[in-house]
Short mmCIF file of C-alpha atoms in Angstrom, two decimals:
data_model
loop_
_atom_site.label_atom_id
_atom_site.label_comp_id
_atom_site.label_asym_id
_atom_site.label_seq_id
_atom_site.Cartn_x
_atom_site.Cartn_y
_atom_site.Cartn_z
CA MET R 1 230.34 163.16 214.96
CA SER R 2 232.62 163.56 217.99
CA GLU R 3 236.28 162.49 217.93
CA GLU R 4 235.60 159.83 220.61
CA LYS R 5 232.93 158.21 218.41
CA LYS R 6 235.24 158.29 215.38
CA ASP R 7 238.00 156.59 217.41
CA LYS R 8 235.55 153.90 218.59
CA ILE R 9 234.44 153.15 215.02
CA LYS R 10 238.04 153.21 213.74
CA ASN R 11 239.45 150.98 216.49
CA GLY R 12 236.32 148.90 217.02
CA GLN R 13 234.51 146.08 215.28
CA VAL R 14 230.83 146.11 214.32
CA LEU R 15 228.91 143.03 215.45
CA ALA R 16 225.28 142.15 214.74
CA PHE R 17 223.19 140.67 217.58
CA PRO R 18 219.97 138.99 216.34
CA ILE R 19 216.82 139.31 218.48
CA PRO R 20 213.62 137.53 217.25
CA ILE R 21 210.13 139.06 217.54
CA LYS R 22 207.77 136.32 218.76
CA ASN R 23 204.47 138.23 218.71
CA LYS R 24 202.41 136.47 216.00
CA GLU R 25 200.29 139.48 214.98
CA VAL R 26 203.36 141.72 214.64
CA ALA R 27 205.26 138.96 212.79
CA GLU R 28 202.44 138.56 210.25
CA LYS R 29 202.28 142.32 209.55
CA LEU R 30 206.05 142.58 209.19
CA ARG R 31 206.03 139.59 206.85
CA GLU R 32 203.43 141.29 204.64
CA THR R 33 205.47 144.51 204.67
CA LEU R 34 208.74 142.82 203.76
CA ALA R 35 207.05 140.85 200.98
CA TYR R 36 205.91 144.17 199.45
CA VAL R 37 209.37 145.68 199.97
CA GLN R 38 211.00 142.64 198.28
CA GLU R 39 208.68 143.01 195.28
CA LYS R 40 209.62 146.70 194.86
CA ALA R 41 213.34 145.99 195.29
CA ASN R 42 213.19 143.46 192.44
CA GLU R 43 211.37 146.03 190.26
CA TYR R 44 214.20 148.50 190.93
CA LEU R 45 216.84 145.89 190.05
CA GLU R 46 215.05 144.93 186.82
CA PHE R 47 214.92 148.63 185.84
CA ALA R 48 218.64 149.05 186.64
CA HIS R 49 219.57 145.99 184.55
CA LYS R 50 217.40 147.05 181.61
CA ASN R 51 218.93 150.55 181.53
CA LYS R 52 222.51 149.34 182.27
CA LEU R 53 222.92 151.42 185.43
CA TYR R 54 225.58 149.36 187.24
CA SER R 55 228.29 151.87 186.32
CA VAL R 56 226.64 154.68 188.39
CA PHE R 57 228.83 153.65 191.35
CA ASP R 58 232.10 154.07 189.41
CA GLY R 59 234.14 156.82 191.02
CA ASN R 60 231.51 157.36 193.73
CA ASN R 61 232.77 156.78 197.28
CA SER R 62 229.48 157.56 199.04
CA LYS R 63 228.91 155.41 202.12
CA TYR R 64 225.16 155.10 201.50
CA SER R 65 223.86 153.72 198.19
CA TYR R 66 220.49 155.46 198.45
CA LYS R 67 222.12 158.89 197.98
CA VAL R 68 223.35 157.77 194.54
CA LEU R 69 220.16 155.95 193.49
CA GLU R 70 217.42 158.28 194.82
CA PRO R 71 217.49 160.73 191.87
CA ILE R 72 217.54 157.82 189.36
CA PHE R 73 214.49 155.94 190.68
CA VAL R 74 212.18 158.97 191.20
CA LYS R 75 209.42 157.75 188.84
CA LEU R 76 209.41 154.21 190.25
CA TYR R 77 209.34 155.61 193.81
CA LYS R 78 206.19 157.65 193.08
CA LYS R 79 204.45 154.53 191.74
CA SER R 80 205.59 152.36 194.67
CA LYS R 81 203.53 154.26 197.32
CA MET R 82 206.25 153.65 199.94
CA PRO R 83 207.23 156.13 202.69
CA SER R 84 210.47 157.96 201.86
CA ARG R 85 212.54 156.36 204.66
CA ILE R 86 211.40 152.83 203.78
CA ASN R 87 212.23 153.62 200.17
CA ARG R 88 215.73 154.60 201.30
CA GLY R 89 216.13 151.24 203.05
CA VAL R 90 215.01 149.46 199.86
CA LEU R 91 217.48 151.49 197.77
CA GLU R 92 220.25 150.56 200.20
CA ILE R 93 219.55 146.83 199.65
CA VAL R 94 219.31 147.41 195.88
CA GLY R 95 222.59 149.37 195.93
CA ARG R 96 224.46 146.56 197.70
CA THR R 97 223.30 144.09 195.04
CA MET R 98 224.18 146.47 192.20
CA ARG R 99 227.69 147.01 193.58
CA GLN R 100 228.30 143.25 193.61
CA VAL R 101 227.08 142.90 190.02
CA ARG R 102 229.22 145.91 189.04
CA ASP R 103 232.31 144.13 190.45
CA ARG R 104 231.49 141.01 188.43
CA MET R 105 231.03 143.13 185.30
CA ARG R 106 234.44 144.74 185.81
CA VAL R 107 236.11 141.30 186.11
CA PHE R 108 234.28 140.10 182.95
CA ASN R 109 235.46 143.13 180.94
CA LEU R 110 239.05 142.70 182.14
CA LEU R 111 239.08 139.04 181.15
CA MET R 112 237.55 139.76 177.72
CA LYS R 113 240.33 142.28 177.02
CA GLU R 114 242.95 139.59 177.65
CA THR R 115 241.45 136.77 175.55
CA ASN R 116 238.12 135.57 174.13
CA ASP R 117 238.81 131.98 175.15
CA PRO R 118 237.15 131.46 178.59
CA LYS R 119 239.17 128.27 179.22
CA LYS R 120 242.29 130.45 179.58
CA TRP R 121 240.68 132.74 182.16
CA THR R 122 242.48 132.39 185.48
CA ASN R 123 243.34 134.70 188.34
CA LYS R 124 247.03 134.47 187.32
CA LEU R 125 246.15 135.99 183.93
CA LEU R 126 245.03 139.18 185.68
CA ILE R 127 247.86 139.18 188.25
CA LYS R 128 250.43 139.20 185.39
CA ASN R 129 249.09 142.61 184.37
CA GLU R 130 249.04 143.77 188.03
CA ILE R 131 245.25 143.49 188.24
CA PHE R 132 244.06 142.00 191.52
CA GLU R 133 240.48 140.80 191.72
CA LYS R 134 238.60 138.18 193.74
CA ALA R 135 239.55 134.69 192.56
CA ASP R 136 235.97 133.48 193.22
CA TYR R 137 234.59 135.97 190.69
CA VAL R 138 237.06 134.80 188.02
CA LYS R 139 236.19 131.10 188.49
CA ASN R 140 232.45 131.78 188.62
CA ILE R 141 232.42 133.97 185.49
CA ARG R 142 234.65 131.49 183.65
CA GLU R 143 232.19 128.63 184.26
CA GLN R 144 229.23 130.87 183.40
CA VAL R 145 230.76 131.93 180.05
CA ILE R 146 231.72 128.33 179.18
CA ASN R 147 228.09 127.24 179.76
CA TYR R 148 226.85 130.21 177.70
CA LYS R 149 229.22 129.31 174.84
CA ARG R 150 228.10 125.67 174.96
CA LYS R 151 224.47 126.76 174.62
CA HIS R 152 224.81 129.62 172.09
CA ARG R 153 228.04 128.47 170.34
CA ASP R 154 229.64 131.87 170.91
CA VAL R 155 230.86 134.08 173.76
CA PRO R 156 228.44 136.80 174.97
CA GLU R 157 228.64 140.22 173.29
CA ASP R 158 228.74 142.00 176.63
CA PHE R 159 228.09 141.39 180.31
CA TYR R 160 224.36 142.15 180.02
CA ALA R 161 223.91 139.30 177.52
CA LEU R 162 225.49 136.94 180.07
CA GLN R 163 223.88 138.20 183.28
CA LYS R 164 220.18 137.89 184.01
CA PRO R 165 218.52 140.63 186.09
CA PRO R 166 219.52 140.02 189.74
CA LYS R 167 216.86 139.46 192.38
CA VAL R 168 216.53 139.93 196.13
CA LYS R 169 215.62 136.40 197.22
CA LYS R 170 215.25 137.01 200.96
CA LYS R 171 212.88 139.25 202.86
CA ILE R 172 215.14 141.96 204.30
CA LEU R 173 215.01 145.69 205.02
CA THR R 174 217.72 147.89 206.50
CA TYR R 175 216.84 150.86 208.72
CA ALA R 176 220.37 152.32 208.49
CA PRO R 177 219.27 155.43 206.48
CA ASP R 178 216.26 156.02 208.78
CA ASP R 179 215.97 159.03 211.12
CA GLY R 180 212.95 157.88 213.15
CA GLN R 181 210.33 157.99 210.39
CA ALA R 182 210.27 154.22 209.66
CA ILE R 183 211.21 152.74 213.06
CA LYS R 184 211.20 154.19 216.57
CA LEU R 185 213.27 152.73 219.43
CA THR R 186 212.94 153.63 223.11
CA LYS R 187 214.85 151.87 225.87
CA ASP R 188 213.05 150.95 229.10
CA LYS R 189 215.36 149.09 231.53
CA ASP R 190 215.62 145.55 230.14
CA LYS R 191 213.07 146.13 227.33
CA ILE R 192 212.89 148.01 224.04
CA LYS R 193 209.68 149.64 222.86
CA LEU R 194 209.51 149.35 219.07
CA SER R 195 207.26 151.12 216.58
CA PHE R 196 207.33 149.90 212.98
CA LYS R 197 205.76 151.53 209.95
CA VAL R 198 203.88 148.65 208.31
CA ILE R 199 201.70 148.25 205.24
CA ASP R 200 197.92 148.23 205.66
CA ARG R 201 196.02 147.05 202.59
CA CYS R 202 192.39 148.08 202.12
CA GLY R 203 191.40 146.36 198.89
CA LYS R 204 193.51 147.97 196.14
CA GLN R 205 194.43 150.92 198.35
CA ILE R 206 197.75 150.82 200.18
CA LYS R 207 198.17 152.73 203.43
CA TRP R 208 200.92 152.77 206.07
CA ARG R 209 200.43 152.83 209.83
CA TRP R 210 202.48 152.48 213.02
CA LEU R 211 202.59 149.13 214.83
CA GLU R 212 203.97 148.89 218.38
CA THR R 213 205.55 145.96 220.24
CA ASN R 214 208.04 145.21 223.05
CA ILE R 215 211.05 142.89 223.05
CA LYS R 216 213.26 141.79 225.90
CA LEU R 217 216.79 143.15 225.75
CA PRO R 218 219.70 140.76 226.53
CA SER R 219 221.78 141.78 229.56
CA PHE R 220 224.95 142.39 227.52
CA LEU R 221 223.10 144.98 225.38
CA GLU R 222 221.62 146.99 228.27
CA GLU R 223 224.61 149.34 228.57
CA LYS R 224 225.22 149.58 224.81
CA GLN R 225 223.91 152.31 222.55
CA ILE R 226 221.15 150.88 220.33
CA THR R 227 221.20 152.00 216.69
CA SER R 228 218.84 151.41 213.76
CA PRO R 229 218.82 147.63 213.06
CA ASP R 230 218.22 145.48 209.98
CA LEU R 231 214.95 143.53 209.74
CA ARG R 232 214.87 140.07 208.14
CA PHE R 233 212.98 136.77 208.37
CA ASP R 234 214.56 133.46 209.35
CA CYS R 235 213.69 130.11 210.90
CA VAL R 236 213.99 130.08 214.72
CA HIS R 237 213.34 126.70 216.38
CA GLY R 238 210.97 125.69 213.59
CA ASP R 239 209.07 129.02 213.41
CA TYR R 240 209.50 131.58 210.62
CA LEU R 241 209.98 134.80 212.61
CA PRO R 242 211.13 138.39 212.03
CA ILE R 243 214.62 139.05 213.41
CA LEU R 244 216.15 142.41 214.27
CA ASP R 245 219.94 142.57 213.80
CA PHE R 246 221.23 145.21 216.22
CA LYS R 247 224.69 146.47 215.24
CA ILE R 248 227.04 147.22 218.13
CA THR R 249 230.61 148.53 217.90
CA VAL R 250 232.98 146.66 220.22
CA GLU R 251 236.69 147.02 220.80
CA LYS R 252 238.91 145.01 218.50
CA PRO R 253 240.78 142.26 220.37
CA LYS R 254 244.55 142.40 220.50
CA LYS R 255 246.25 140.07 218.06
CA GLN R 256 247.70 137.02 219.75
CA LYS R 257 251.48 136.68 219.53
CA SER R 258 252.53 133.08 219.74
CA GLU R 259 254.78 130.61 217.91
CA ASN R 260 252.00 128.00 217.91
CA PHE R 261 249.68 127.49 214.94
CA ILE R 262 247.00 125.07 213.75
CA THR R 263 246.88 123.23 210.41
CA ILE R 264 243.57 122.03 208.95
CA ASP R 265 243.00 119.41 206.29
CA TRP R 266 239.63 118.92 204.59
CA GLY R 267 238.79 115.24 204.19
CA VAL R 268 236.42 113.16 202.09
CA ARG R 269 235.57 110.66 204.83
CA LYS R 270 236.06 113.16 207.67
CA LEU R 271 234.85 116.72 207.83
CA LEU R 272 238.27 118.02 208.88
CA THR R 273 241.51 117.03 210.61
CA LEU R 274 243.50 119.47 212.72
CA CYS R 275 246.85 119.41 214.47
CA VAL R 276 248.92 121.94 216.47
CA PHE R 277 252.56 122.86 215.71
CA ASN R 278 255.06 125.60 216.53
CA ASN R 279 257.56 127.55 214.41
CA LYS R 280 260.44 125.38 215.66
CA GLY R 281 259.02 122.41 213.77
CA GLU R 282 257.55 120.63 216.80
CA GLN R 283 254.15 118.93 216.80
CA LEU R 284 252.39 119.89 220.04
CA SER R 285 249.24 117.79 219.83
CA GLN R 286 248.01 114.51 218.47
CA PRO R 287 245.76 114.83 215.40
CA TYR R 288 242.03 115.42 215.97
CA PHE R 289 239.45 114.19 213.49
CA ALA R 290 236.00 115.78 213.16
CA ASN R 291 233.66 113.06 211.87
CA PHE R 292 230.12 113.75 210.70
CA CYS R 293 229.01 110.34 209.48
CA GLY R 294 225.70 110.44 211.38
CA ILE R 295 224.64 113.77 209.92
CA GLN R 296 226.02 112.86 206.48
CA SER R 297 223.83 109.74 206.34
CA LYS R 298 220.85 111.88 207.37
CA LEU R 299 221.62 114.35 204.56
CA GLN R 300 221.79 111.48 202.06
CA ARG R 301 218.33 110.31 203.20
CA ILE R 302 216.95 113.83 202.64
CA TYR R 303 218.52 113.98 199.17
CA LYS R 304 216.87 110.65 198.32
CA ASP R 305 213.53 112.06 199.50
CA ILE R 306 214.03 115.05 197.19
CA ASP R 307 214.74 112.72 194.24
CA HIS R 308 211.60 110.73 195.11
CA TRP R 309 209.38 113.85 195.15
CA LYS R 310 210.97 115.13 191.92
CA SER R 311 210.28 111.86 190.09
CA LYS R 312 206.70 112.00 191.38
CA ARG R 313 206.32 115.63 190.27
CA ASP R 314 207.68 114.97 186.75
CA LYS R 315 204.77 112.62 186.04
CA LEU R 316 202.17 115.32 186.85
CA LEU R 317 200.80 118.28 184.87
CA HIS R 318 201.60 121.81 186.03
CA LYS R 319 197.93 122.53 186.64
CA ASP R 320 197.52 119.50 188.90
CA SER R 321 197.06 120.29 192.62
CA LEU R 322 199.54 117.53 193.54
CA PHE R 323 202.21 119.33 191.48
CA LYS R 324 202.20 122.24 193.96
CA LYS R 325 202.25 119.82 196.89
CA CYS R 326 205.39 118.14 195.46
CA ASN R 327 207.06 121.54 195.12
CA ARG R 328 206.24 122.37 198.75
CA GLU R 329 207.67 119.05 199.96
CA ILE R 330 210.85 119.57 197.92
CA ALA R 331 211.23 123.13 199.29
CA LYS R 332 210.82 121.84 202.87
CA ARG R 333 213.64 119.35 202.42
CA TRP R 334 215.97 121.88 200.81
CA ASN R 335 215.33 124.20 203.75
CA LYS R 336 216.17 121.36 206.15
CA ILE R 337 219.44 120.69 204.29
CA SER R 338 220.44 124.38 204.47
CA LEU R 339 219.77 124.44 208.24
CA ILE R 340 221.85 121.29 208.82
CA ASN R 341 224.71 122.65 206.70
CA LYS R 342 224.58 125.89 208.66
CA GLU R 343 224.83 123.93 211.92
CA ILE R 344 227.74 121.84 210.61
CA SER R 345 229.66 124.93 209.47
CA HIS R 346 229.18 126.69 212.84
CA THR R 347 230.23 123.51 214.63
CA ALA R 348 233.42 123.11 212.60
CA ALA R 349 234.34 126.79 213.05
CA ASN R 350 233.78 126.51 216.81
CA ILE R 351 235.99 123.40 216.98
CA ILE R 352 238.86 125.17 215.18
CA VAL R 353 238.66 128.33 217.31
CA PHE R 354 238.29 126.23 220.47
CA PHE R 355 241.58 124.43 219.81
CA ALA R 356 243.32 127.65 218.77
CA LYS R 357 242.27 129.20 222.07
CA HIS R 358 243.26 126.21 224.16
CA TYR R 359 246.71 125.72 222.62
CA ASN R 360 247.36 129.50 222.48
CA CYS R 361 247.76 129.55 218.67
CA SER R 362 248.11 132.83 216.80
CA LYS R 363 247.70 131.52 213.24
CA ILE R 364 245.44 129.06 211.42
CA TYR R 365 246.57 127.42 208.17
CA TYR R 366 244.34 125.48 205.80
CA GLU R 367 244.58 124.08 202.28
CA ASN R 368 242.87 125.67 199.32
CA LEU R 369 240.22 123.24 198.01
CA LYS R 370 237.81 125.70 196.38
CA SER R 371 238.26 124.08 192.99
CA LEU R 372 238.05 120.48 194.26
CA LYS R 373 236.19 118.29 191.75
CA SER R 374 234.63 114.90 192.47
CA ARG R 375 236.31 112.22 190.39
CA GLY R 376 236.95 108.53 190.90
CA TYR R 377 234.67 108.03 193.91
CA SER R 378 231.31 106.39 194.43
CA ARG R 379 228.12 108.31 193.68
CA ASN R 380 227.51 109.11 197.36
CA LYS R 381 231.12 110.26 197.90
CA ASN R 382 231.04 112.46 194.80
CA HIS R 383 227.82 114.02 196.04
CA GLN R 384 229.34 114.50 199.50
CA ILE R 385 232.39 116.30 198.06
CA ASN R 386 230.23 118.65 195.99
CA THR R 387 227.84 119.51 198.84
CA THR R 388 230.27 119.92 201.77
CA VAL R 389 230.17 123.49 203.06
CA ARG R 390 233.94 124.15 203.12
CA GLN R 391 233.74 127.77 202.00
CA LYS R 392 231.15 128.56 204.68
CA ILE R 393 233.38 126.94 207.32
CA ILE R 394 236.34 129.07 206.18
CA ALA R 395 234.26 132.28 206.28
CA LEU R 396 232.90 131.53 209.78
CA THR R 397 236.34 130.49 211.07
CA ASP R 398 237.82 133.75 209.77
CA TYR R 399 235.04 135.75 211.45
CA LYS R 400 235.15 133.93 214.79
CA ALA R 401 238.95 133.75 214.90
CA SER R 402 239.26 137.51 214.33
CA LEU R 403 236.96 138.12 217.32
CA CYS R 404 239.43 136.20 219.51
CA GLY R 405 242.57 137.80 218.07
CA TYR R 406 243.66 134.88 215.85
CA SER R 407 244.43 135.25 212.14
CA LEU R 408 243.40 132.93 209.32
CA GLN R 409 246.35 132.78 206.92
CA LYS R 410 246.29 132.61 203.13
CA PRO R 411 245.33 129.14 201.88
CA ILE R 412 248.16 126.73 201.16
CA HIS R 413 248.27 124.95 197.81
CA PRO R 414 247.18 121.32 198.35
CA ALA R 415 249.58 119.78 195.81
CA GLY R 416 251.15 116.65 197.30
CA THR R 417 249.97 117.20 200.88
CA SER R 418 248.39 113.74 201.24
CA SER R 419 250.61 111.85 198.76
CA ILE R 420 254.17 112.86 199.77
CA CYS R 421 255.85 111.39 202.86
CA PRO R 422 256.33 114.02 205.62
CA LYS R 423 259.48 112.22 206.84
CA CYS R 424 261.52 111.55 203.66
CA SER R 425 259.60 113.54 200.95
CA HIS R 426 259.18 110.47 198.71
CA LYS R 427 255.96 109.58 196.90
CA GLY R 428 253.74 107.36 199.07
CA GLN R 429 251.00 104.81 198.45
CA HIS R 430 247.40 104.62 199.70
CA PHE R 431 245.71 101.52 201.09
CA SER R 432 242.40 100.74 202.77
CA SER R 433 243.99 100.20 206.24
CA SER R 434 247.33 99.77 208.01
CA ASP R 435 247.19 95.96 207.91
CA ASN R 436 245.74 95.56 204.40
CA HIS R 437 248.22 96.35 201.62
CA LYS R 438 246.55 94.24 198.91
CA LYS R 439 244.57 96.96 197.14
CA GLN R 440 246.22 100.26 196.26
CA HIS R 441 244.36 103.38 195.05
CA LYS R 442 244.91 107.14 195.36
CA SER R 443 241.49 107.62 197.03
CA LEU R 444 242.03 105.12 199.90
CA PRO R 445 242.39 106.48 203.46
CA TRP R 446 245.67 104.99 204.73
CA PHE R 447 249.12 106.37 203.73
CA TYR R 448 252.24 104.18 203.50
CA CYS R 449 255.74 105.20 202.38
CA PRO R 450 257.69 102.33 200.72
CA ASN R 451 260.98 104.26 201.15
CA CYS R 452 261.02 104.80 204.94
CA THR R 453 257.99 102.62 205.93
CA PHE R 454 256.23 105.59 207.55
CA SER R 455 252.53 104.78 207.95
CA ALA R 456 249.63 107.01 209.07
CA ASP R 457 246.15 108.26 208.24
CA ARG R 458 246.27 110.27 204.99
CA ASP R 459 244.52 113.31 206.55
CA TYR R 460 247.06 113.37 209.39
CA VAL R 461 249.85 113.21 206.76
CA ALA R 462 248.23 116.20 205.01
CA CYS R 463 248.29 118.18 208.28
CA LEU R 464 252.02 117.43 208.69
CA ASN R 465 252.77 118.53 205.13
CA ILE R 466 250.71 121.72 205.47
CA ALA R 467 252.80 122.52 208.57
CA ARG R 468 256.02 121.87 206.63
CA LYS R 469 254.87 124.22 203.86
CA ALA R 470 253.92 126.87 206.43
CA ILE R 471 257.26 126.67 208.31
CA PHE R 472 259.85 125.96 205.62
CA LYS R 473 258.14 127.71 202.64
CA LYS R 474 259.42 125.08 200.19
CA ASN R 475 258.10 122.60 197.67
CA LEU R 476 257.43 119.30 199.47
CA LYS R 477 259.53 117.24 197.03
CA LYS R 478 262.54 119.52 197.56
CA CYS R 479 262.03 119.92 201.32
CA THR R 480 264.37 117.72 203.41
CA LYS R 481 263.14 118.98 206.79
CA THR R 482 260.40 117.39 208.85
CA VAL R 483 258.41 118.06 212.02
CA VAL R 484 259.13 116.36 215.34
CA TYR R 485 256.46 115.14 217.75
CA LYS R 486 256.77 116.69 221.21
CA LYS R 487 254.96 114.75 223.94
CA THR R 488 252.44 116.85 225.87
CA ARG R 489 249.90 115.89 228.50
CA LEU R 490 246.36 115.58 227.14
CA PRO R 491 244.54 118.57 228.72
CA ASP R 492 241.41 117.89 230.73
CA SER R 493 239.68 121.04 229.48
CA LEU R 494 239.31 119.49 226.02
CA PHE R 495 236.69 117.17 227.50
CA ARG R 496 234.58 119.92 229.06
CA GLN R 497 232.07 122.19 227.38
CA ASP R 498 231.99 125.94 227.72
CA ALA R 499 230.48 127.22 230.97
CA PHE R 500 227.66 129.02 229.13
CA ALA R 501 226.61 126.01 227.06
CA THR R 502 223.99 123.48 228.17
CA THR R 503 225.46 120.02 227.69
CA HIS R 504 224.19 116.47 227.76
CA CYS R 505 226.58 113.67 228.73
CA LYS R 506 226.41 109.98 227.84
CA GLY R 507 229.55 108.20 229.00
CA HIS R 508 232.39 109.95 227.20
CA ILE R 509 230.18 111.77 224.68
CA TYR R 510 229.27 115.44 225.17
CA CYS R 511 226.98 117.31 222.82
CA LEU R 512 224.68 120.32 222.55
CA LEU R 513 221.14 120.72 221.21
CA GLY R 514 220.48 116.97 221.46
CA TRP R 515 222.71 116.11 218.51
CA ILE R 516 224.21 112.97 220.04
CA HIS R 517 226.66 111.16 217.70
CA SER R 518 226.05 113.84 215.05
CA VAL R 519 229.44 115.56 214.89
CA SER R 520 232.26 114.02 216.89
CA LEU R 521 235.91 114.70 217.54
CA SER R 522 238.15 111.70 217.94
CA SER R 523 241.62 111.89 219.51
CA LYS R 524 242.43 108.46 218.02
CA VAL R 525 244.45 108.44 214.81
CA VAL R 526 243.37 104.93 213.84
CA GLN R 527 242.22 102.40 216.43
CA LYS R 528 243.95 99.41 214.78
CA SER R 529 247.36 101.05 214.88
CA PHE R 530 247.14 102.65 218.33
CA ASN R 531 245.39 100.04 220.45
CA SER R 532 247.42 101.09 223.50
CA PHE R 533 246.04 104.62 223.32
CA LYS R 534 242.50 104.88 224.71
CA GLY R 535 241.07 107.95 223.05
CA THR R 536 237.89 109.70 224.01
CA ILE R 537 235.22 110.73 221.54
CA PHE R 538 233.32 113.92 222.22
CA GLY R 539 231.18 116.28 220.21
CA ILE R 540 231.20 120.07 220.23
CA LEU R 541 228.24 122.07 218.95
CA ARG R 542 227.49 125.80 218.82
CA VAL R 543 229.50 126.85 221.90
#
């Protein structure tokens, strides 16, 4: 590899550009091929789990997993009747899964050395001994071991007693280890000629042949060097199609240097609340609330449909033909929910990055609610808390922000953010609204401070307190400093969509993809309290 290429990879960022293949005959053949590949990948994983092979990657820094696994799976490869390069792609997928399970096994062994009581397992327990692992793994394994102990009345003997054999659940194949023997790519102006090696079944015999097709190349990829892509299946506008993920190395954006930053609060009644501040302790924008009531009510209807089909299915025998129909209907609705959640998470991430770009913010702060549990709410609210895709929003925000040169900071501990007054640091009270102080409960949406009479929406209060924690680095109860609102003109560009997006306008509501009233941003804090301020509601989707 030349020095120029090495510099590009070192200083660049790899992005995947998905391009669907719409030819029905080609799609059907690729689907059959990937189904066979998925079956063989799961056989490999079952063999690895049975023979306890996860430790083969210990001390091995090889970039490609297939180089480590090829000599181990020789017998299974001969039985699989797969071409060598497709087998390498399968081993690469298997290797990625095995590495993840290996990491989980390492965390489990470290925790077992400390104590046999899973209730004491926390990330801090490992940090005390200067062991730094992913906090998500610790929490996940802790819950898994507690459930195992509840069922078997004892902790598992080893990791293999706890962990079931992993499985590849999605149809996917990587062509990264290929050298032209599994896929062939030739560029022709604005098109790519593709040749895939696909399975061809003749009764019990399995043969492989080449299948050719053409796809249109997007204009921004015409000058780029095309490398071996990944092949997967996904839903595109209601059709289940094969998608090629072309990986392109682009230059890393320069990190933005600015005193401005955004704070984000996750809400129960609102998807998120965001506000802009600077390091001097000045609030530069009014709070913005992302509401998703319309979509949330739609999700609740789908969940009710799932419960209906489940109750219907439970009354049937497994051999009954209607039993399979119920399963299909349930699967359809779960797929619909996953697509809606994906859209919501992309929308929220776009909103955050949009405001960061507009207000020239260099940092994004948010509160850590990974371990949020639903308690003390109604059934629908509890379900909403447990099914909101916060972690997906954080991951997408981190990814999209890094592409624009913004940095997502470490999560801030949420203790006291919505219950302590941002002006005087005294404990506040929560009511149903600004003019109704009869009923008081910690879950109600309106904050009121009896000490200084400060009153505001609880999510806006949380944004202020997150900013105070970010600037002053102190406990909220001990912090005597506050943030000051600095009046700024409401920018017109906040009410316009991106130039590349197709928008639909109805009065003061803008949205994409026909999702009118689905996800909206409101510049009003609370209409009852700020009647003089005429806010505008607009929606932003998939810019």
